[in-house]
mmCIF file of C-alpha atoms in Angstrom:
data_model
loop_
_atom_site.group_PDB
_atom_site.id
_atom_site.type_symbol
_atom_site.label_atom_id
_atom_site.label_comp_id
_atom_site.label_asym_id
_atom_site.label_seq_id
_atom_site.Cartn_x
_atom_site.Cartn_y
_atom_site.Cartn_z
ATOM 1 C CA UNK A 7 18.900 64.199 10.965
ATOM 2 C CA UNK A 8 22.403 62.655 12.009
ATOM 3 C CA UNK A 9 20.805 59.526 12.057
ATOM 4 C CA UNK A 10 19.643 59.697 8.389
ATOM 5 C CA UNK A 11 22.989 61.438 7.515
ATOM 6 C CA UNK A 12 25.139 58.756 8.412
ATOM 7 C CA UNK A 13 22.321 55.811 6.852
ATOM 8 C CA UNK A 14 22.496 57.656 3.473
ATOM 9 C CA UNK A 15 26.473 57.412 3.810
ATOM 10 C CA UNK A 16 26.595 53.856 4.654
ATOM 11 C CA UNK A 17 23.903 53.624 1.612
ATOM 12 C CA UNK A 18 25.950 55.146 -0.318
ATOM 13 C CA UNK A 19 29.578 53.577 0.006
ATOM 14 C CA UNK A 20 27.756 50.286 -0.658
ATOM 15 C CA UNK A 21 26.558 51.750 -4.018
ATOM 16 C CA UNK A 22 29.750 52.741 -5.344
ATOM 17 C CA UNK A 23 30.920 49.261 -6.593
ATOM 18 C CA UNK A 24 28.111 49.316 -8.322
ATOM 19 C CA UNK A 25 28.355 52.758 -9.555
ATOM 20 C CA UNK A 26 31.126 51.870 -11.348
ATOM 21 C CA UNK A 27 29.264 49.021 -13.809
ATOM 22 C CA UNK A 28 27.095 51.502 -13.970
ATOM 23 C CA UNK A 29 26.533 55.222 -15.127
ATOM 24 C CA UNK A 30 24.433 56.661 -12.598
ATOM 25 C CA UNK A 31 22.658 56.004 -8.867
ATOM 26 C CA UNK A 32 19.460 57.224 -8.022
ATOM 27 C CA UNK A 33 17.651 57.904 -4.789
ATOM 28 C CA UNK A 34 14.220 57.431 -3.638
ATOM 29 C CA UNK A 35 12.222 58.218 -0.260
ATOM 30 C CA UNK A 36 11.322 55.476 1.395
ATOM 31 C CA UNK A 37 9.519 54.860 5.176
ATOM 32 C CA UNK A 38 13.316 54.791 7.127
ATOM 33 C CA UNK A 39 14.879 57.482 5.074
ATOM 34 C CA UNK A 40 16.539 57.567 1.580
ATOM 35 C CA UNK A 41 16.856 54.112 -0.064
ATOM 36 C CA UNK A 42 20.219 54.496 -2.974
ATOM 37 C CA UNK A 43 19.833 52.451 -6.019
ATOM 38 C CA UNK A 44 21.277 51.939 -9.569
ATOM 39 C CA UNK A 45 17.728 51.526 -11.893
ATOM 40 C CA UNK A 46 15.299 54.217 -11.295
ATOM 41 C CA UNK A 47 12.413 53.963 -9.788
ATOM 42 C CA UNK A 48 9.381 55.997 -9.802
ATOM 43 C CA UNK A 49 10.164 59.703 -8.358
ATOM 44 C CA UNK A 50 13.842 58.966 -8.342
ATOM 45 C CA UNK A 51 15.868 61.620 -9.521
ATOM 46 C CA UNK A 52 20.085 60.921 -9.900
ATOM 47 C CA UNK A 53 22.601 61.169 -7.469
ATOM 48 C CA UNK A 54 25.753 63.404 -8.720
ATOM 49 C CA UNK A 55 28.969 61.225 -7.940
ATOM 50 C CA UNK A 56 32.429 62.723 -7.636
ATOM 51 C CA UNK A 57 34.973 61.076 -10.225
ATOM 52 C CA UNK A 58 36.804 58.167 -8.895
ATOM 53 C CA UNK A 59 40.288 58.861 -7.681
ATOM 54 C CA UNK A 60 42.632 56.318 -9.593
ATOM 55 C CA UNK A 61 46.122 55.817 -8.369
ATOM 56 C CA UNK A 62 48.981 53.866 -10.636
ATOM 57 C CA UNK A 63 50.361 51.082 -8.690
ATOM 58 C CA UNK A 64 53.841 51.206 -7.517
ATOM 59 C CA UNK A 65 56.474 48.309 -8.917
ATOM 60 C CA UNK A 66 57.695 46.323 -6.035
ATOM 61 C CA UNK A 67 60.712 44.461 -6.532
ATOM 62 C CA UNK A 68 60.738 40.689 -5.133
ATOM 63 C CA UNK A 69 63.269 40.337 -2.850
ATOM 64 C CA UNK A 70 65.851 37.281 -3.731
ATOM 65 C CA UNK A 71 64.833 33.686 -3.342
ATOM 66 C CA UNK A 72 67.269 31.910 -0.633
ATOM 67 C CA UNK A 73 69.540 29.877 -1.803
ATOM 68 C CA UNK A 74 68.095 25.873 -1.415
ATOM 69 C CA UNK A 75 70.542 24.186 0.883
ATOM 70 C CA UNK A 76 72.084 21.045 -0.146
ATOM 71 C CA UNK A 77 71.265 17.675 1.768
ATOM 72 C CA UNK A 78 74.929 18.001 3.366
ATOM 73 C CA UNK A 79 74.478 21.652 4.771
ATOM 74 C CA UNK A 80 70.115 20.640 6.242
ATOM 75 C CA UNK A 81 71.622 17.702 7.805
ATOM 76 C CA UNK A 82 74.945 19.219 9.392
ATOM 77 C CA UNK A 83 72.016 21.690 10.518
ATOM 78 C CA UNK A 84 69.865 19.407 12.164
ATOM 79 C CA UNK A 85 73.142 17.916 13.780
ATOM 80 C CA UNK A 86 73.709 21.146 15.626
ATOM 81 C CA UNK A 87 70.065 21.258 16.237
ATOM 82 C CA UNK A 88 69.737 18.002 17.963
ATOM 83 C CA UNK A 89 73.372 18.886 19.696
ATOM 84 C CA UNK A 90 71.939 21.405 21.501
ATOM 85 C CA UNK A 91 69.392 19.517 23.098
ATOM 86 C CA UNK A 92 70.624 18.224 26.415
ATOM 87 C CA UNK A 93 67.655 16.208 28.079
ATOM 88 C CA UNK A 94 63.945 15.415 27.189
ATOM 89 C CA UNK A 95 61.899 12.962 29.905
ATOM 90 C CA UNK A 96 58.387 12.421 30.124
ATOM 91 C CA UNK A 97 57.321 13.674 33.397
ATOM 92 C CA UNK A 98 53.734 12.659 33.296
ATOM 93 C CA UNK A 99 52.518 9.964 33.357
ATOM 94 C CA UNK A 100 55.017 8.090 35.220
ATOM 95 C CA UNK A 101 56.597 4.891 34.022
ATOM 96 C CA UNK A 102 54.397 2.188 35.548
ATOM 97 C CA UNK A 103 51.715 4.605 36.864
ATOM 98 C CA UNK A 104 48.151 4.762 36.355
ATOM 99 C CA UNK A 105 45.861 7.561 34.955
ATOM 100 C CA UNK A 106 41.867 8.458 35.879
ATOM 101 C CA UNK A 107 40.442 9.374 32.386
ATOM 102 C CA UNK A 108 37.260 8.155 31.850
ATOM 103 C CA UNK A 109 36.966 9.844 28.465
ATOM 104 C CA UNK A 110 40.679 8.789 27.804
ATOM 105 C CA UNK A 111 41.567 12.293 27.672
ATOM 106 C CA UNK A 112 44.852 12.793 29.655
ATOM 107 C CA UNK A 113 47.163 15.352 29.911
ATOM 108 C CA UNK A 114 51.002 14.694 28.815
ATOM 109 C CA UNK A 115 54.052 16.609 30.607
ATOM 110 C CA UNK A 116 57.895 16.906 29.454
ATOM 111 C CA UNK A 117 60.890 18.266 30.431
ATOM 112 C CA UNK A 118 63.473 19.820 28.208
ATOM 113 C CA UNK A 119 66.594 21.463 28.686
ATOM 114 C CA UNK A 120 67.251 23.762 27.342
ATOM 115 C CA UNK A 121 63.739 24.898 26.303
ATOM 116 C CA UNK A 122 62.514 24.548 23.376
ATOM 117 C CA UNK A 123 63.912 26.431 20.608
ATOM 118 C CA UNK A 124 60.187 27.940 19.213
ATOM 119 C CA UNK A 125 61.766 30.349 16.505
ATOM 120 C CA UNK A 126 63.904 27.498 14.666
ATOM 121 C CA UNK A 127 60.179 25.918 14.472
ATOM 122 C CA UNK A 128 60.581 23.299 16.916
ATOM 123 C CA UNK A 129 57.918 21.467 18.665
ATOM 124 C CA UNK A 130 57.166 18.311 20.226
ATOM 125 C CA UNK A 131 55.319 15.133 18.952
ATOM 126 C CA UNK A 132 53.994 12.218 20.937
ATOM 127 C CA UNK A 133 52.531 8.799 19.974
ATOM 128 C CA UNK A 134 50.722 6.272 21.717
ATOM 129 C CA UNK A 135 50.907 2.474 20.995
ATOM 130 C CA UNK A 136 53.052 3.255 18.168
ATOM 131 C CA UNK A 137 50.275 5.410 16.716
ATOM 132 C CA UNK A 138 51.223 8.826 16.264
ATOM 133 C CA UNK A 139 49.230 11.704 16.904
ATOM 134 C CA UNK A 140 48.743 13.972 14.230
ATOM 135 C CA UNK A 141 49.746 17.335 16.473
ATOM 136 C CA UNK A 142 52.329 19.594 16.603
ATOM 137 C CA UNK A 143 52.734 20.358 20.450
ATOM 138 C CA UNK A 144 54.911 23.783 21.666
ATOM 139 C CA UNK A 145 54.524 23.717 25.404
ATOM 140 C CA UNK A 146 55.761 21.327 27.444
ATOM 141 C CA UNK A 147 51.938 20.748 28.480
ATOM 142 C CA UNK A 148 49.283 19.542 26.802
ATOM 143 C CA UNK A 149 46.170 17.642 26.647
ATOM 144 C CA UNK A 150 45.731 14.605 24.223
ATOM 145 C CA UNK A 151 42.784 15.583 21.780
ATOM 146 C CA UNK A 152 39.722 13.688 21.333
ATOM 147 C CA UNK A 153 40.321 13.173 17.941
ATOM 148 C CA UNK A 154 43.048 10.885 18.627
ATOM 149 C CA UNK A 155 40.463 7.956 19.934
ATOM 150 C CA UNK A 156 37.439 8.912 17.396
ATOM 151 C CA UNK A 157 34.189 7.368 18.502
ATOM 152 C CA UNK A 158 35.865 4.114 20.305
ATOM 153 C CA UNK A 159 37.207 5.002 23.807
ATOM 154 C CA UNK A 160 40.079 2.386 24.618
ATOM 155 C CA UNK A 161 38.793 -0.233 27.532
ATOM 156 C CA UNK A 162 39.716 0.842 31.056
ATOM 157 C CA UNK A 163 42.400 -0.843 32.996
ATOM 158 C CA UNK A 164 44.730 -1.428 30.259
ATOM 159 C CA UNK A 165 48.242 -0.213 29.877
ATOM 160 C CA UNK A 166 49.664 2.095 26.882
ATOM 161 C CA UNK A 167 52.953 3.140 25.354
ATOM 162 C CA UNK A 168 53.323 7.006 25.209
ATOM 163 C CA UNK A 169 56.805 8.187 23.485
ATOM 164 C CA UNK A 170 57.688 11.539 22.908
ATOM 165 C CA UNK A 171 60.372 13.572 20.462
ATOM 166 C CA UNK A 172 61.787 16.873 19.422
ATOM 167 C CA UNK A 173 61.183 17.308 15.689
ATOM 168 C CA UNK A 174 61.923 20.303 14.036
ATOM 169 C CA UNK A 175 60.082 22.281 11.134
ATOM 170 C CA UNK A 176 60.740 19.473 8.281
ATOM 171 C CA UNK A 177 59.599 16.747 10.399
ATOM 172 C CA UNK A 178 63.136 15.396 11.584
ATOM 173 C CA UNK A 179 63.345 14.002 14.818
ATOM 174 C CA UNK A 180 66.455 16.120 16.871
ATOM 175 C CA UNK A 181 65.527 13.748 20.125
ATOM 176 C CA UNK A 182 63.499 11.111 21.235
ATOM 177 C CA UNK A 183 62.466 10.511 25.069
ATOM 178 C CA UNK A 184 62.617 7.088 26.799
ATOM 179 C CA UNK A 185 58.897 6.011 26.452
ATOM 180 C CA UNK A 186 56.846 5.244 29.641
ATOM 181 C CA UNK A 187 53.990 2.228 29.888
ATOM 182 C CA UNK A 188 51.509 3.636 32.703
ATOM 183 C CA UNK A 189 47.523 2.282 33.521
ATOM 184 C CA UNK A 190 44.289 3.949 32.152
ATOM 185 C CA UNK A 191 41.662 3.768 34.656
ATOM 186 C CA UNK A 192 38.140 4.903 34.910
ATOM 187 C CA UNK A 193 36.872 6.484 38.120
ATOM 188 C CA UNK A 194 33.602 5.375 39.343
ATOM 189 C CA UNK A 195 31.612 7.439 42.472
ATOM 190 C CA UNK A 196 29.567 5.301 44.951
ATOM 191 C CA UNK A 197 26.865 7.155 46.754
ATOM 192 C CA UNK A 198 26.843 8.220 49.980
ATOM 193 C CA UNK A 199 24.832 6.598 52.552
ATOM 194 C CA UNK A 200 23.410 8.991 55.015
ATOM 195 C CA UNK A 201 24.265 8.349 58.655
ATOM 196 C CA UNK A 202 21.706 6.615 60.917
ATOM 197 C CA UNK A 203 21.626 6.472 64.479
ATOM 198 C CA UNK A 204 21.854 2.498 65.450
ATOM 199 C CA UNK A 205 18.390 0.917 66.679
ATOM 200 C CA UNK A 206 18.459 -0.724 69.899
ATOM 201 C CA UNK A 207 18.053 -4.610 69.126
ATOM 202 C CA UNK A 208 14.291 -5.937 69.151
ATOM 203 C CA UNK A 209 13.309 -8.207 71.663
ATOM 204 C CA UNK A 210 11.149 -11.277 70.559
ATOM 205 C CA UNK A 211 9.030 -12.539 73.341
ATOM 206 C CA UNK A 212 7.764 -16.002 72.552
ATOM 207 C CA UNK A 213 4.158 -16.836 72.060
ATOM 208 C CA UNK A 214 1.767 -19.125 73.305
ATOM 209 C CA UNK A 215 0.913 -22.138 71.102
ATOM 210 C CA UNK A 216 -1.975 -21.700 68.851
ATOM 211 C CA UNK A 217 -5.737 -22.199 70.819
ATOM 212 C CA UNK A 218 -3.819 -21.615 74.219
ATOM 213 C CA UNK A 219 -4.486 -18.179 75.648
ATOM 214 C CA UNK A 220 -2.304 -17.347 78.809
ATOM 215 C CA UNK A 221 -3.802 -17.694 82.102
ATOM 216 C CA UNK A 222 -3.805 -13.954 83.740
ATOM 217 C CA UNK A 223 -1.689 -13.624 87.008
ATOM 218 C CA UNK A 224 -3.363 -13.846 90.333
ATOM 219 C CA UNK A 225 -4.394 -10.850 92.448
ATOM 220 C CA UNK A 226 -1.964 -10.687 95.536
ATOM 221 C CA UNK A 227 -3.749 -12.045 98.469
ATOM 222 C CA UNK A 228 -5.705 -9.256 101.356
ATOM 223 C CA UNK A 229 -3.805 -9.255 104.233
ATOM 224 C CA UNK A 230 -5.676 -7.345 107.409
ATOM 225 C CA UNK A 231 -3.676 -4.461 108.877
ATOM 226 C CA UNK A 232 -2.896 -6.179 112.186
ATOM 227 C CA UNK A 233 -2.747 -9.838 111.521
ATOM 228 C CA UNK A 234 -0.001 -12.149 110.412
ATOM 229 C CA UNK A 235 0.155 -12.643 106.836
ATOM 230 C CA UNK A 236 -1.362 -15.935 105.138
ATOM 231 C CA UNK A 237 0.118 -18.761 105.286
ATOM 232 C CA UNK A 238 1.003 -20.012 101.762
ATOM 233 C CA UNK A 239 -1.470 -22.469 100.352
ATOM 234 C CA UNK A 240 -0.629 -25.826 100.274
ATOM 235 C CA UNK A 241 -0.176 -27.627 96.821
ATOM 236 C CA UNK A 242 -2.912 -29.680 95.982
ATOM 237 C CA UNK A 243 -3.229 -33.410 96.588
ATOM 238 C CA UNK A 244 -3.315 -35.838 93.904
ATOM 239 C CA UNK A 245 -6.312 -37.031 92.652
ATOM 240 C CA UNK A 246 -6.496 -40.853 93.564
ATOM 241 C CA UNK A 247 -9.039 -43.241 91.476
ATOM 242 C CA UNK A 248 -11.708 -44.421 93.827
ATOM 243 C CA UNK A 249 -11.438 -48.079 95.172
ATOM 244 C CA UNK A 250 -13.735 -50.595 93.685
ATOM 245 C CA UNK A 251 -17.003 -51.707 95.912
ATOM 246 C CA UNK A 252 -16.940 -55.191 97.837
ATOM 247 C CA UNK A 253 -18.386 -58.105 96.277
ATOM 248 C CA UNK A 254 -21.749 -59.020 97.312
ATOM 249 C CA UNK A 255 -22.013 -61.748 99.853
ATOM 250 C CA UNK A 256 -24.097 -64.451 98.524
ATOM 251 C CA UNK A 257 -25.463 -66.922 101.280
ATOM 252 C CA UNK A 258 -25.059 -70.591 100.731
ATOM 253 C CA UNK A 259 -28.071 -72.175 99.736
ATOM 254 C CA UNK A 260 -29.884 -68.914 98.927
ATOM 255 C CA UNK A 261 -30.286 -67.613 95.227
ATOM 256 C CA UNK A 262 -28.054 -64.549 94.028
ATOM 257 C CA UNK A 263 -30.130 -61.485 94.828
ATOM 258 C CA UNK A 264 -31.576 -59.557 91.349
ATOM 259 C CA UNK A 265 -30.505 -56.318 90.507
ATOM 260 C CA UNK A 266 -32.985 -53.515 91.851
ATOM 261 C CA UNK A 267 -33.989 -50.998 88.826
ATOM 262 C CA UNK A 268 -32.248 -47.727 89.121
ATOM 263 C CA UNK A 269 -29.461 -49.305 91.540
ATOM 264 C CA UNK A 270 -25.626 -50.332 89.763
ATOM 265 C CA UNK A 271 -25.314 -53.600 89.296
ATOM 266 C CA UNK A 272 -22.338 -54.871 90.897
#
């Protein structure tokens, strides 16, 4: 019953700008509860509305415009400004340094004494290559934003110009830092190999020629419990070519004998 309650009020405080375009607001039962509407519908019947409580607004009196200041009296004021301003130094990056962005996004750091002065509406703007970027920086850390390089990243291992000033809320500079030149690198990562324990070196044995097969090693010789051991076998004797046979004697007088079948002649 709360729960319908509270639905019927919500209903009903979003009916009331309409109620007052028009004369009356009708309810109907629907599946969820009461449904609030300003035509009738069938088996509607009108909602009585309390009159509208109407209250006369109060006149307000504008306080006084300031009085414009004259060129003379903004720039004796951005004198003392800039006066007070001892020391501004870029920090980071360092004059000659290098920087690991790979998306060019770097972050910037200052010094300033004394701090900055954030209810005169000071703040700090930097530039790079001469090319200002369109931010309004009020810590003395910050974070170039991507919007500076668009869809062209600078090429790696290049140098760049940063400068940096103290402008204040019209846009005049109150002091400038000296400007640093440092390196923009890009970081790459090499994978790790993953340790091996060293092999012992192969050993190549050589081989016999091709059609050769080795000759297997011979089986040590018997020796007889008891007896001397074998004498070692003599190397053997060179083969000599067999002498050639006599001549045949022939007697004087007497023809030379035929050769016998089967027999060499001579």
């Amino acid at each position: 019953m709360n729960a319908r309650l509270l639905l019927a009020g919500c209903c009903l405080s979003f009916a009331l700008p309409a109620a007052l375009a028009a004369d009356e607001v009708f309810v109907t039962r629907g599946a969820s509860g009461p449904v609030f509407s300003d035509r009738p519908q069938p088996g509607a019947r009108p909602v009585p509305l309390p009159p509208l409580n109407v209250v006369e607004p109060v006149p307000v009196s504008r306080p006084p415009a300031p009085a414009s200041a004259t060129p003379g009296e903004a720039a004796g004021k951005g004198e003392a400004a800039a006066a007070s301003y001892r020391r501004l130094a870029i920090t980071f990056p360092e004059d000659g340094g290098a920087v690991v962005a790979n998306t060019a996004l770097f972050e910037v750091r200052l010094a300033v004494d004394p701090p900055l002065q954030l209810g005169e509406g000071h703040a700090f703007v930097v530039a790079i290559n001469g090319r200002p970027v369109e931010q309004r920086f009020t810590a003395s850390e910050f974070t170039i934003p991507p919007e500076f390089w668009g869809a062209t990243l600078p090429p790696p291992n290049q140098f760049h110009q940063l400068d940096a000033a103290i402008v204040d809320s019209a846009g005049r500079v109150l002091l400038r830092a000296r400007p640093v030149t440092f390196q923009l690198r890009h970081a790459s990562i090499v994978p790790r190999r993953p340790w091996q324990r060293p092999q012992p070196p192969i050993e190549v044995k050589p081989r016999p020629p091709v059609g050769l097969q080795p000759s297997p090693p011979l089986p040590p010789p018997l020796v007889h419990p008891g007896l001397p051991p074998p004498m070692p076998s003599a190397p053997p004797l060179a083969t000599t070519p067999a002498p050639p046979p006599p001549p045949a004697v022939v007697h004087p007088g007497l023809p030379p004998p035929t050769p016998q079948s089967g027999w060499p002649s001579r």
